[in-house]
Amino acid sequence: MTSSMQSTLYTDEATVSPKNEPSDLALRWSGRLSLTRRILAVNIFALALLAGGFFYLDSYRARLVDDRREQAAKQITIMARAIAIAGPEDQDALVRGFAQDGEGRIRLYDPSGKLIADSWKLGPPTYVLRDPATEPWQRHVARFLDKVIDGVVRAETVSKYVEPAVDTTSAWPELVEAVAATAPATRLRYAPDRTPMLSAAAPLPAGAGAAILFTENERDITRIVRAERLRLGIVIAVVASVSILLSLFLARTIVRPLRRLARAAVRVRLGRARDVEVPRLPSRADEIGMLARALADMSHALNSRIDAIEAFAADVTHELKNPLASLRSAVEGLQTVKDPALQAQLLVIVQDDVLRLDRLINDVADASRLDAQLSRAAFEPVDLGSLIESLLKAREARGLDGTVRVAYARPRKGSALVSGDASKLARVIENLLDNAVSFSPATGLVRVDATRDGDHILLTIEDEGPGVPPPMREAIFRRFHSDRPEHDGFGRHSGLGLAIAKTIIDGHNGQIAVHDRSDSRQGARFVVTLPAAEH
């Protein structure tokens, strides 16, 4: 089916259906994709879920920042109490010491808001704010990824860290908040290189508005998050590469044989079945191998069926030509012969040929419909014993057997139970009885028996005729094969009786064969083997 045809089908379905479920729409949409793309899409979707770990890293960073802010609030409270207790002569030493230990910057402000102490003026700076313009391109990429992830997860907007032009209490919102609330306050900002700048402020006990400010560049948080993100990125890249390669390998092992099978099926559909050899893929023990072998067997059966149809058509043509040629000769003779006696003989020939043609056409029609009827037939339990008994009574009532005697030992009821179509099995029995009676002498005896042998039911019909030579025991089941006795008359049989019987038995998963009689007498013994039905 081409893509355009598929599109038409989808459109028609959407038009007919009053309400399309989302799952149905998704299935119809995915049906437009090849198997390779669908396999890749499924695996890449799983990788996308793994890539969600990048967003987990953002929450991990937020927890780290929260922990640091909590620690900074506790530390700034301790620093404020220690500085308040110490005398003015010890404040500078404490400020410098706390700044060196905490790797940050400490500033003290008097009640008027004026800066009275700065650890960076009392000692060396404890951190350096880097200029992004002087950093390598890898850092620019890292900062770009930070911004992308913040935008995707809708992280809280963080202001930039800028040193105030006039360093007073009012220049720091956290200082104003701490003094007003007489409690520690923290604030997070981003340095120029987008690393966290954490500041903590606290009022000095009994300082009447005096306060302390601690600022620190939490560069290690960014370093930890980016390192984890790099490791996760490497894992995802490796897993993605392996997954894509495995997906392509899986798609190749599935799609390539399916394409081969599809091409072969298309060629069979186009009528080139004789030239097509459907690959059986014997090395594959999976479902595709099973499908390939099933298609190959189906193609072989189709070839056999086509050959059988051609042979059947040829046989029918040949069989129809004989009575038609005789009929044409007789009709042409009627136009030229003037003798009433000869004309009467020609009319008899015409009548016989017409009857022969009618019988032949009916038998051909039955034989041609037989396979289709068997494929649609609903098999039911059939008691062969009762079926044979009723058929023999009907034959006796109609006098079909003439002077030939038929002996039948009816088996116990239910002991000869098979699964099948009763009317078709009756047709088999009738054909075999007709054949046995026609070959038996005038006072001959035909024996009929139905017995159980393990898991099978054996139907046996023996006659006292000339028997069937071993070389002919396969040929008698072919269509239009007729080797009748002289007293049976020419053209009374189409040669399809045993062929029809074999077709019906094959359709019932049984077998039919002809042998010599089981005793020393002359005659034929037909044996039909059918699977026994469960009680």
mmCIF file of C-alpha atoms in Angstrom, residues 198-452:
data_model
loop_
_atom_site.group_PDB
_atom_site.id
_atom_site.type_symbol
_atom_site.label_atom_id
_atom_site.label_comp_id
_atom_site.label_asym_id
_atom_site.label_seq_id
_atom_site.Cartn_x
_atom_site.Cartn_y
_atom_site.Cartn_z
ATOM 1 C CA LEU A 198 25.337 34.559 48.967
ATOM 2 C CA SER A 199 25.004 37.366 51.493
ATOM 3 C CA ALA A 200 23.821 37.168 55.103
ATOM 4 C CA ALA A 201 23.051 40.094 57.401
ATOM 5 C CA ALA A 202 22.267 40.302 61.122
ATOM 6 C CA PRO A 203 21.843 43.110 63.677
ATOM 7 C CA LEU A 204 24.372 43.360 66.473
ATOM 8 C CA PRO A 205 22.860 42.550 69.884
ATOM 9 C CA ALA A 206 22.099 45.791 71.692
ATOM 10 C CA GLY A 207 23.718 47.586 68.832
ATOM 11 C CA ALA A 208 20.860 50.053 68.408
ATOM 12 C CA GLY A 209 20.882 49.715 64.630
ATOM 13 C CA ALA A 210 24.426 48.459 64.132
ATOM 14 C CA ALA A 211 24.646 45.454 61.785
ATOM 15 C CA ILE A 212 27.046 42.962 60.193
ATOM 16 C CA LEU A 213 27.091 41.759 56.558
ATOM 17 C CA PHE A 214 28.764 38.609 55.255
ATOM 18 C CA THR A 215 29.166 37.967 51.506
ATOM 19 C CA GLU A 216 30.573 34.860 49.875
ATOM 20 C CA ASN A 217 31.047 33.606 46.317
ATOM 21 C CA GLU A 218 29.584 30.050 46.372
ATOM 22 C CA ARG A 219 31.526 29.009 43.298
ATOM 23 C CA ASP A 220 31.683 25.384 44.457
ATOM 24 C CA ILE A 221 27.905 25.018 44.014
ATOM 25 C CA THR A 222 28.183 25.892 40.333
ATOM 26 C CA ARG A 223 31.232 23.662 40.000
ATOM 27 C CA ILE A 224 29.432 20.684 41.580
ATOM 28 C CA VAL A 225 26.277 21.112 39.482
ATOM 29 C CA ARG A 226 28.210 21.544 36.238
ATOM 30 C CA ALA A 227 30.405 18.521 37.006
ATOM 31 C CA GLU A 228 27.329 16.372 37.613
ATOM 32 C CA ARG A 229 25.726 17.742 34.479
ATOM 33 C CA LEU A 230 28.841 16.844 32.480
ATOM 34 C CA ARG A 231 28.831 13.308 33.843
ATOM 35 C CA LEU A 232 25.125 12.955 33.096
ATOM 36 C CA GLY A 233 25.660 14.373 29.599
ATOM 37 C CA ILE A 234 28.439 11.859 28.918
ATOM 38 C CA VAL A 235 26.232 9.008 30.143
ATOM 39 C CA ILE A 236 23.324 10.190 27.990
ATOM 40 C CA ALA A 237 25.590 10.608 24.952
ATOM 41 C CA VAL A 238 26.998 7.096 25.354
ATOM 42 C CA VAL A 239 23.585 5.583 26.019
ATOM 43 C CA ALA A 240 22.093 7.501 23.085
ATOM 44 C CA SER A 241 24.831 6.280 20.743
ATOM 45 C CA VAL A 242 24.414 2.684 21.859
ATOM 46 C CA SER A 243 20.619 2.946 21.761
ATOM 47 C CA ILE A 244 20.594 4.411 18.251
ATOM 48 C CA LEU A 245 23.006 1.764 16.994
ATOM 49 C CA LEU A 246 20.982 -1.002 18.600
ATOM 50 C CA SER A 247 17.776 0.537 17.261
ATOM 51 C CA LEU A 248 19.199 0.636 13.754
ATOM 52 C CA PHE A 249 20.407 -2.947 14.141
ATOM 53 C CA LEU A 250 17.007 -4.039 15.444
ATOM 54 C CA ALA A 251 15.226 -2.140 12.683
ATOM 55 C CA ARG A 252 17.511 -3.711 10.111
ATOM 56 C CA THR A 253 16.873 -7.227 11.389
ATOM 57 C CA ILE A 254 13.119 -6.564 11.302
ATOM 58 C CA VAL A 255 12.584 -4.208 8.377
ATOM 59 C CA ARG A 256 14.914 -5.798 5.816
ATOM 60 C CA PRO A 257 13.319 -9.279 5.900
ATOM 61 C CA LEU A 258 9.855 -7.726 6.006
ATOM 62 C CA ARG A 259 10.675 -5.716 2.904
ATOM 63 C CA ARG A 260 11.876 -8.872 1.145
ATOM 64 C CA LEU A 261 8.677 -10.652 2.093
ATOM 65 C CA ALA A 262 6.564 -7.666 1.034
ATOM 66 C CA ARG A 263 8.242 -7.511 -2.383
ATOM 67 C CA ALA A 264 7.684 -11.230 -2.883
ATOM 68 C CA ALA A 265 4.034 -10.884 -1.809
ATOM 69 C CA VAL A 266 3.520 -8.001 -4.253
ATOM 70 C CA ARG A 267 4.965 -10.075 -7.085
ATOM 71 C CA VAL A 268 2.656 -12.934 -6.155
ATOM 72 C CA ARG A 269 -0.291 -10.528 -6.132
ATOM 73 C CA LEU A 270 0.690 -9.238 -9.567
ATOM 74 C CA GLY A 271 0.396 -12.739 -10.960
ATOM 75 C CA ARG A 272 4.063 -13.705 -11.071
ATOM 76 C CA ALA A 273 3.792 -16.440 -8.456
ATOM 77 C CA ARG A 274 5.563 -18.965 -10.685
ATOM 78 C CA ASP A 275 8.665 -16.750 -10.819
ATOM 79 C CA VAL A 276 8.703 -15.838 -7.123
ATOM 80 C CA GLU A 277 10.663 -17.711 -4.497
ATOM 81 C CA VAL A 278 9.525 -16.391 -1.131
ATOM 82 C CA PRO A 279 12.502 -16.448 1.285
ATOM 83 C CA ARG A 280 11.994 -18.969 4.084
ATOM 84 C CA LEU A 281 14.680 -17.445 6.374
ATOM 85 C CA PRO A 282 15.590 -20.809 7.925
ATOM 86 C CA SER A 283 18.191 -19.253 10.229
ATOM 87 C CA ARG A 284 15.561 -17.199 12.066
ATOM 88 C CA ALA A 285 13.617 -18.918 14.833
ATOM 89 C CA ASP A 286 11.605 -15.814 15.777
ATOM 90 C CA GLU A 287 8.196 -14.590 14.639
ATOM 91 C CA ILE A 288 9.609 -13.143 11.406
ATOM 92 C CA GLY A 289 11.060 -16.543 10.539
ATOM 93 C CA MET A 290 7.665 -18.118 11.246
ATOM 94 C CA LEU A 291 6.009 -15.498 9.034
ATOM 95 C CA ALA A 292 8.521 -16.092 6.226
ATOM 96 C CA ARG A 293 7.985 -19.842 6.289
ATOM 97 C CA ALA A 294 4.215 -19.410 6.456
ATOM 98 C CA LEU A 295 4.305 -17.103 3.411
ATOM 99 C CA ALA A 296 6.609 -19.506 1.568
ATOM 100 C CA ASP A 297 4.256 -22.415 2.281
ATOM 101 C CA MET A 298 1.295 -20.283 1.262
ATOM 102 C CA SER A 299 3.043 -19.336 -1.980
ATOM 103 C CA HIS A 300 3.863 -22.979 -2.642
ATOM 104 C CA ALA A 301 0.251 -23.965 -1.959
ATOM 105 C CA LEU A 302 -0.892 -21.172 -4.277
ATOM 106 C CA ASN A 303 1.408 -22.444 -7.019
ATOM 107 C CA SER A 304 0.095 -25.955 -6.496
ATOM 108 C CA ARG A 305 -3.478 -24.685 -6.606
ATOM 109 C CA ILE A 306 -2.804 -22.745 -9.814
ATOM 110 C CA ASP A 307 -1.244 -25.845 -11.383
ATOM 111 C CA ALA A 308 -4.220 -27.916 -10.251
ATOM 112 C CA ILE A 309 -6.665 -25.398 -11.698
ATOM 113 C CA GLU A 310 -4.816 -25.362 -15.018
ATOM 114 C CA ALA A 311 -4.702 -29.150 -15.108
ATOM 115 C CA PHE A 312 -8.380 -29.312 -14.135
ATOM 116 C CA ALA A 313 -9.306 -26.866 -16.896
ATOM 117 C CA ALA A 314 -7.315 -28.876 -19.421
ATOM 118 C CA ASP A 315 -8.950 -32.121 -18.279
ATOM 119 C CA VAL A 316 -12.423 -30.581 -18.434
ATOM 120 C CA THR A 317 -11.744 -29.263 -21.934
ATOM 121 C CA HIS A 318 -10.530 -32.681 -23.048
ATOM 122 C CA GLU A 319 -13.489 -34.501 -21.500
ATOM 123 C CA LEU A 320 -15.998 -32.071 -23.020
ATOM 124 C CA LYS A 321 -14.511 -32.391 -26.494
ATOM 125 C CA ASN A 322 -15.233 -36.121 -26.752
ATOM 126 C CA PRO A 323 -19.038 -36.000 -26.322
ATOM 127 C CA LEU A 324 -19.180 -32.737 -28.281
ATOM 128 C CA ALA A 325 -17.332 -34.347 -31.199
ATOM 129 C CA SER A 326 -19.658 -37.345 -31.076
ATOM 130 C CA LEU A 327 -22.676 -35.054 -30.832
ATOM 131 C CA ARG A 328 -21.534 -32.960 -33.768
ATOM 132 C CA SER A 329 -20.966 -36.051 -35.910
ATOM 133 C CA ALA A 330 -24.406 -37.401 -35.053
ATOM 134 C CA VAL A 331 -26.079 -34.064 -35.835
ATOM 135 C CA GLU A 332 -24.226 -33.787 -39.151
ATOM 136 C CA GLY A 333 -25.282 -37.374 -39.944
ATOM 137 C CA LEU A 334 -28.923 -36.532 -39.318
ATOM 138 C CA GLN A 335 -28.709 -33.921 -42.054
ATOM 139 C CA THR A 336 -27.494 -36.417 -44.657
ATOM 140 C CA VAL A 337 -28.955 -39.793 -43.628
ATOM 141 C CA LYS A 338 -32.442 -40.521 -45.004
ATOM 142 C CA ASP A 339 -32.919 -44.021 -43.605
ATOM 143 C CA PRO A 340 -35.363 -43.829 -40.637
ATOM 144 C CA ALA A 341 -33.603 -46.651 -38.815
ATOM 145 C CA LEU A 342 -30.210 -44.923 -39.050
ATOM 146 C CA GLN A 343 -31.787 -41.651 -38.033
ATOM 147 C CA ALA A 344 -33.233 -43.351 -34.951
ATOM 148 C CA GLN A 345 -29.787 -44.701 -34.058
ATOM 149 C CA LEU A 346 -28.255 -41.244 -34.475
ATOM 150 C CA LEU A 347 -30.948 -39.740 -32.243
ATOM 151 C CA VAL A 348 -30.111 -42.281 -29.554
ATOM 152 C CA ILE A 349 -26.463 -41.259 -29.833
ATOM 153 C CA VAL A 350 -27.458 -37.591 -29.538
ATOM 154 C CA GLN A 351 -29.511 -38.307 -26.417
ATOM 155 C CA ASP A 352 -26.691 -40.308 -24.839
ATOM 156 C CA ASP A 353 -24.179 -37.551 -25.571
ATOM 157 C CA VAL A 354 -26.495 -34.886 -24.145
ATOM 158 C CA LEU A 355 -26.973 -36.947 -20.976
ATOM 159 C CA ARG A 356 -23.243 -37.549 -20.834
ATOM 160 C CA LEU A 357 -22.565 -33.816 -21.164
ATOM 161 C CA ASP A 358 -25.145 -33.003 -18.487
ATOM 162 C CA ARG A 359 -23.655 -35.578 -16.111
ATOM 163 C CA LEU A 360 -20.141 -34.353 -16.817
ATOM 164 C CA ILE A 361 -21.041 -30.680 -16.280
ATOM 165 C CA ASN A 362 -22.794 -31.470 -12.981
ATOM 166 C CA ASP A 363 -19.819 -33.489 -11.714
ATOM 167 C CA VAL A 364 -17.359 -30.787 -12.802
ATOM 168 C CA ALA A 365 -19.434 -28.142 -11.011
ATOM 169 C CA ASP A 366 -19.485 -30.267 -7.848
ATOM 170 C CA ALA A 367 -15.736 -30.880 -8.011
ATOM 171 C CA SER A 368 -14.926 -27.194 -8.589
ATOM 172 C CA ARG A 369 -17.067 -26.068 -5.633
ATOM 173 C CA LEU A 370 -15.852 -28.759 -3.277
ATOM 174 C CA ASP A 371 -12.756 -26.990 -1.880
ATOM 175 C CA ALA A 372 -14.679 -23.801 -1.138
ATOM 176 C CA GLN A 373 -17.511 -25.758 0.511
ATOM 177 C CA LEU A 374 -15.082 -27.689 2.689
ATOM 178 C CA SER A 375 -13.307 -24.496 3.784
ATOM 179 C CA ARG A 376 -16.627 -23.014 4.959
ATOM 180 C CA ALA A 377 -18.108 -26.181 6.410
ATOM 181 C CA ALA A 378 -18.743 -26.316 10.155
ATOM 182 C CA PHE A 379 -17.533 -29.719 11.344
ATOM 183 C CA GLU A 380 -19.700 -31.553 13.832
ATOM 184 C CA PRO A 381 -19.535 -35.003 15.453
ATOM 185 C CA VAL A 382 -20.784 -37.629 12.982
ATOM 186 C CA ASP A 383 -21.530 -41.246 13.857
ATOM 187 C CA LEU A 384 -20.299 -43.175 10.797
ATOM 188 C CA GLY A 385 -22.147 -46.302 11.944
ATOM 189 C CA SER A 386 -25.538 -44.603 11.881
ATOM 190 C CA LEU A 387 -24.692 -42.715 8.677
ATOM 191 C CA ILE A 388 -23.745 -45.891 6.776
ATOM 192 C CA GLU A 389 -26.845 -47.700 8.028
ATOM 193 C CA SER A 390 -29.177 -44.945 6.828
ATOM 194 C CA LEU A 391 -27.446 -44.776 3.423
ATOM 195 C CA LEU A 392 -27.718 -48.546 2.902
ATOM 196 C CA LYS A 393 -31.433 -48.499 3.757
ATOM 197 C CA ALA A 394 -31.997 -45.690 1.247
ATOM 198 C CA ARG A 395 -30.053 -47.550 -1.461
ATOM 199 C CA GLU A 396 -32.018 -50.712 -0.794
ATOM 200 C CA ALA A 397 -35.282 -48.828 -1.036
ATOM 201 C CA ARG A 398 -34.272 -47.363 -4.403
ATOM 202 C CA GLY A 399 -32.802 -50.629 -5.686
ATOM 203 C CA LEU A 400 -29.464 -49.056 -6.523
ATOM 204 C CA ASP A 401 -27.448 -52.190 -5.764
ATOM 205 C CA GLY A 402 -29.428 -54.528 -8.035
ATOM 206 C CA THR A 403 -28.540 -58.168 -7.421
ATOM 207 C CA VAL A 404 -25.297 -57.306 -5.610
ATOM 208 C CA ARG A 405 -25.534 -58.017 -1.891
ATOM 209 C CA VAL A 406 -24.212 -55.580 0.684
ATOM 210 C CA ALA A 407 -23.150 -56.895 4.100
ATOM 211 C CA TYR A 408 -22.737 -54.457 6.939
ATOM 212 C CA ALA A 409 -22.004 -55.113 10.585
ATOM 213 C CA ARG A 410 -23.133 -52.012 12.400
ATOM 214 C CA PRO A 411 -20.660 -50.992 15.120
ATOM 215 C CA ARG A 412 -21.728 -50.074 18.631
ATOM 216 C CA LYS A 413 -23.385 -46.656 18.732
ATOM 217 C CA GLY A 414 -20.883 -43.861 19.278
ATOM 218 C CA SER A 415 -17.842 -46.082 18.710
ATOM 219 C CA ALA A 416 -17.221 -44.762 15.158
ATOM 220 C CA LEU A 417 -17.538 -41.063 15.861
ATOM 221 C CA VAL A 418 -15.675 -38.587 13.624
ATOM 222 C CA SER A 419 -15.686 -34.805 13.258
ATOM 223 C CA GLY A 420 -16.807 -33.586 9.854
ATOM 224 C CA ASP A 421 -19.556 -32.635 7.440
ATOM 225 C CA ALA A 422 -22.164 -35.397 7.370
ATOM 226 C CA SER A 423 -23.350 -34.608 3.830
ATOM 227 C CA LYS A 424 -19.834 -34.698 2.410
ATOM 228 C CA LEU A 425 -18.949 -37.924 4.221
ATOM 229 C CA ALA A 426 -22.187 -39.424 2.881
ATOM 230 C CA ARG A 427 -21.019 -38.436 -0.620
ATOM 231 C CA VAL A 428 -17.764 -40.356 -0.069
ATOM 232 C CA ILE A 429 -19.603 -43.483 1.112
ATOM 233 C CA GLU A 430 -22.048 -43.285 -1.831
ATOM 234 C CA ASN A 431 -19.225 -42.960 -4.367
ATOM 235 C CA LEU A 432 -17.289 -45.870 -2.872
ATOM 236 C CA LEU A 433 -20.416 -48.060 -2.769
ATOM 237 C CA ASP A 434 -21.281 -47.154 -6.384
ATOM 238 C CA ASN A 435 -17.742 -48.047 -7.395
ATOM 239 C CA ALA A 436 -17.784 -51.373 -5.481
ATOM 240 C CA VAL A 437 -21.217 -52.384 -6.844
ATOM 241 C CA SER A 438 -20.301 -51.496 -10.438
ATOM 242 C CA PHE A 439 -17.191 -53.711 -10.348
ATOM 243 C CA SER A 440 -18.814 -56.631 -8.507
ATOM 244 C CA PRO A 441 -20.299 -59.592 -10.385
ATOM 245 C CA ALA A 442 -24.088 -59.967 -10.577
ATOM 246 C CA THR A 443 -24.281 -62.101 -7.437
ATOM 247 C CA GLY A 444 -21.257 -60.573 -5.730
ATOM 248 C CA LEU A 445 -20.959 -59.459 -2.137
ATOM 249 C CA VAL A 446 -19.818 -56.029 -0.928
ATOM 250 C CA ARG A 447 -18.669 -55.847 2.681
ATOM 251 C CA VAL A 448 -18.826 -52.566 4.609
ATOM 252 C CA ASP A 449 -17.212 -52.103 8.006
ATOM 253 C CA ALA A 450 -16.484 -49.180 10.368
ATOM 254 C CA THR A 451 -14.169 -49.812 13.317
ATOM 255 C CA ARG A 452 -12.066 -47.835 15.738
#
